[in-house]
Short mmCIF file of C-alpha atoms in Angstrom, two decimals:
data_model
loop_
_atom_site.label_atom_id
_atom_site.label_comp_id
_atom_site.label_asym_id
_atom_site.label_seq_id
_atom_site.Cartn_x
_atom_site.Cartn_y
_atom_site.Cartn_z
CA MET A 8 5.96 33.74 -29.21
CA GLY A 9 3.21 32.52 -31.49
CA MET A 10 0.38 30.32 -30.31
CA MET A 11 1.44 27.45 -32.56
CA GLN A 12 4.97 27.50 -31.14
CA GLU A 13 3.60 27.55 -27.59
CA PHE A 14 1.29 24.66 -28.40
CA ARG A 15 4.13 22.67 -29.95
CA GLU A 16 6.31 23.19 -26.86
CA PHE A 17 3.40 22.13 -24.64
CA ALA A 18 2.57 19.07 -26.73
CA VAL A 19 6.09 17.69 -26.83
CA LYS A 20 6.82 18.10 -23.14
CA GLY A 21 7.65 14.80 -21.50
CA ASN A 22 4.67 14.88 -19.14
CA VAL A 23 2.11 15.30 -21.92
CA VAL A 24 3.60 12.47 -23.96
CA ASP A 25 3.76 10.24 -20.87
CA LEU A 26 0.13 11.02 -20.10
CA ALA A 27 -0.92 10.18 -23.67
CA VAL A 28 0.91 6.86 -23.54
CA GLY A 29 -0.67 6.11 -20.15
CA VAL A 30 -4.17 6.83 -21.44
CA ILE A 31 -3.68 4.63 -24.51
CA ILE A 32 -2.25 1.74 -22.49
CA GLY A 33 -4.95 2.22 -19.85
CA GLY A 34 -7.66 1.95 -22.50
CA ALA A 35 -6.19 -1.26 -23.85
CA PHE A 36 -5.73 -2.63 -20.33
CA GLY A 37 -9.35 -1.75 -19.56
CA LYS A 38 -10.50 -3.86 -22.52
CA ILE A 39 -8.46 -6.80 -21.23
CA VAL A 40 -9.98 -6.49 -17.77
CA ASP A 41 -13.44 -6.13 -19.35
CA SER A 42 -12.92 -9.42 -21.16
CA VAL A 43 -11.62 -11.15 -18.02
CA VAL A 44 -14.65 -10.01 -16.05
CA SER A 45 -17.35 -10.69 -18.65
CA ASP A 46 -15.86 -13.87 -20.17
CA LEU A 47 -14.15 -15.56 -17.23
CA ILE A 48 -15.28 -14.26 -13.84
CA MET A 49 -18.96 -13.40 -14.29
CA PRO A 50 -19.91 -16.84 -15.72
CA VAL A 51 -18.32 -18.49 -12.66
CA VAL A 52 -20.08 -16.06 -10.30
CA GLY A 53 -23.34 -16.69 -12.18
CA LEU A 54 -22.83 -20.44 -11.83
CA VAL A 55 -22.26 -20.13 -8.07
CA PHE A 56 -25.44 -18.06 -7.66
CA GLY A 57 -27.69 -20.44 -9.60
CA LYS A 58 -26.69 -19.97 -13.23
CA LEU A 59 -27.55 -16.29 -13.24
CA ASP A 60 -26.46 -14.17 -16.15
CA PHE A 61 -25.87 -10.75 -14.58
CA SER A 62 -26.04 -8.94 -17.91
CA ASN A 63 -29.71 -9.94 -18.19
CA LEU A 64 -30.77 -8.80 -14.73
CA PHE A 65 -33.20 -5.90 -15.12
CA VAL A 66 -36.52 -4.46 -14.02
CA VAL A 67 -38.99 -3.23 -16.64
CA LEU A 68 -40.09 0.35 -15.89
CA GLY A 69 -42.69 0.70 -18.63
CA THR A 70 -45.25 -1.36 -20.46
CA ILE A 71 -44.06 -4.03 -22.82
CA PRO A 72 -45.63 -3.80 -26.28
CA PRO A 73 -47.32 -6.99 -27.48
CA GLY A 74 -45.02 -9.29 -29.44
CA THR A 75 -41.83 -7.97 -27.85
CA GLY A 76 -39.39 -10.44 -26.35
CA THR A 77 -38.55 -10.30 -22.68
CA THR A 78 -34.78 -10.14 -23.03
CA LEU A 79 -32.87 -6.97 -22.24
CA ASP A 80 -31.81 -6.46 -25.85
CA ALA A 81 -35.33 -6.92 -27.19
CA LEU A 82 -36.78 -4.49 -24.66
CA LYS A 83 -34.12 -1.87 -25.40
CA LYS A 84 -34.72 -2.21 -29.14
CA ALA A 85 -38.44 -1.71 -28.54
CA GLY A 86 -37.69 1.46 -26.56
CA VAL A 87 -39.05 0.14 -23.28
CA PRO A 88 -37.39 1.80 -20.27
CA VAL A 89 -35.53 -0.77 -18.18
CA PHE A 90 -33.52 -0.58 -14.96
CA ALA A 91 -30.53 -2.74 -15.97
CA TYR A 92 -28.85 -3.36 -12.63
CA GLY A 93 -27.09 -6.47 -13.95
CA ASN A 94 -24.91 -4.33 -16.20
CA PHE A 95 -24.08 -2.18 -13.17
CA LEU A 96 -23.02 -5.27 -11.20
CA THR A 97 -20.76 -6.31 -14.07
CA VAL A 98 -19.17 -2.86 -14.29
CA ALA A 99 -18.73 -2.69 -10.50
CA VAL A 100 -16.94 -6.05 -10.43
CA ASN A 101 -14.88 -4.89 -13.39
CA PHE A 102 -13.86 -1.75 -11.48
CA LEU A 103 -12.93 -3.67 -8.34
CA ILE A 104 -10.74 -6.07 -10.27
CA LEU A 105 -9.07 -3.24 -12.19
CA ALA A 106 -8.47 -1.24 -9.00
CA PHE A 107 -6.96 -4.28 -7.29
CA ILE A 108 -4.65 -5.01 -10.23
CA ILE A 109 -3.48 -1.39 -10.36
CA PHE A 110 -2.95 -1.41 -6.58
CA MET A 111 -0.77 -4.51 -6.85
CA MET A 112 1.22 -3.00 -9.73
CA ILE A 113 1.87 0.25 -7.84
CA LYS A 114 2.78 -1.70 -4.72
CA GLN A 115 5.40 -3.68 -6.66
CA ILE A 116 6.76 -0.56 -8.36
CA ASN A 117 7.12 1.18 -5.00
CA ARG A 118 8.86 -1.88 -3.58
CA LEU A 119 11.35 -1.82 -6.43
CA LYS A 120 11.91 1.93 -6.08
CA ARG A 121 12.81 1.77 -2.40
CA GLU A 122 16.47 2.35 -1.96
CA ALA A 123 18.54 -0.11 -0.01
CA PRO A 124 19.44 1.30 3.40
CA THR A 125 22.66 3.24 3.13
CA PRO A 126 25.46 1.95 5.33
CA ALA A 127 26.57 4.13 8.24
CA PRO A 128 29.26 6.59 7.20
CA GLU A 129 32.73 5.36 7.89
CA ALA A 130 34.80 7.05 10.55
CA PRO A 131 37.19 9.60 9.07
CA ALA A 132 40.59 8.21 8.22
CA ALA A 133 43.38 8.87 10.70
CA PRO A 134 45.43 11.94 9.79
CA ALA A 135 48.76 11.40 8.12
CA GLU A 136 51.85 11.04 10.29
CA ASP A 137 53.29 14.40 9.27
CA ILE A 138 50.04 16.15 10.28
CA VAL A 139 50.14 14.46 13.69
CA LEU A 140 53.78 15.54 14.11
CA LEU A 141 52.98 19.15 13.16
CA ARG A 142 50.11 19.22 15.67
CA GLU A 143 52.41 17.97 18.44
CA ILE A 144 54.92 20.71 17.59
CA ARG A 145 52.18 23.34 17.63
CA ASP A 146 50.91 22.12 21.00
CA SER A 147 54.48 22.17 22.41
CA LEU A 148 55.01 25.76 21.26
CA LYS A 149 51.78 26.86 22.90
CA LYS A 150 53.08 25.68 26.30
#
């Protein structure tokens, strides 16, 4: 069996295709959650904590050249090392929201997959009259 044929059989297996679809959908879903976190949740959290913008929370680790702005983007463009913990907070909140959403989805899928309890098996049907009669004859002959 040639390598190309083996690769083709591997690539078209159901599990590989399912995995590829899952990765693509997961990437798109990740972008949606990213937007929800950065555009909807983080501004509200920033408002609650005194109009903070978490994406601009950082600590400068080097010297700032003269004439450079003090925003995170300006410092990064100037090559100044910065400890951008605000971005980490945003990504951490993003992860928590994504994990919670996936947990809720899996919980619902498992709930739907559970089978309804099977009823107790019915008692076997009574034997036919001719069977009962033959058994009585057999028992009589044994005596």
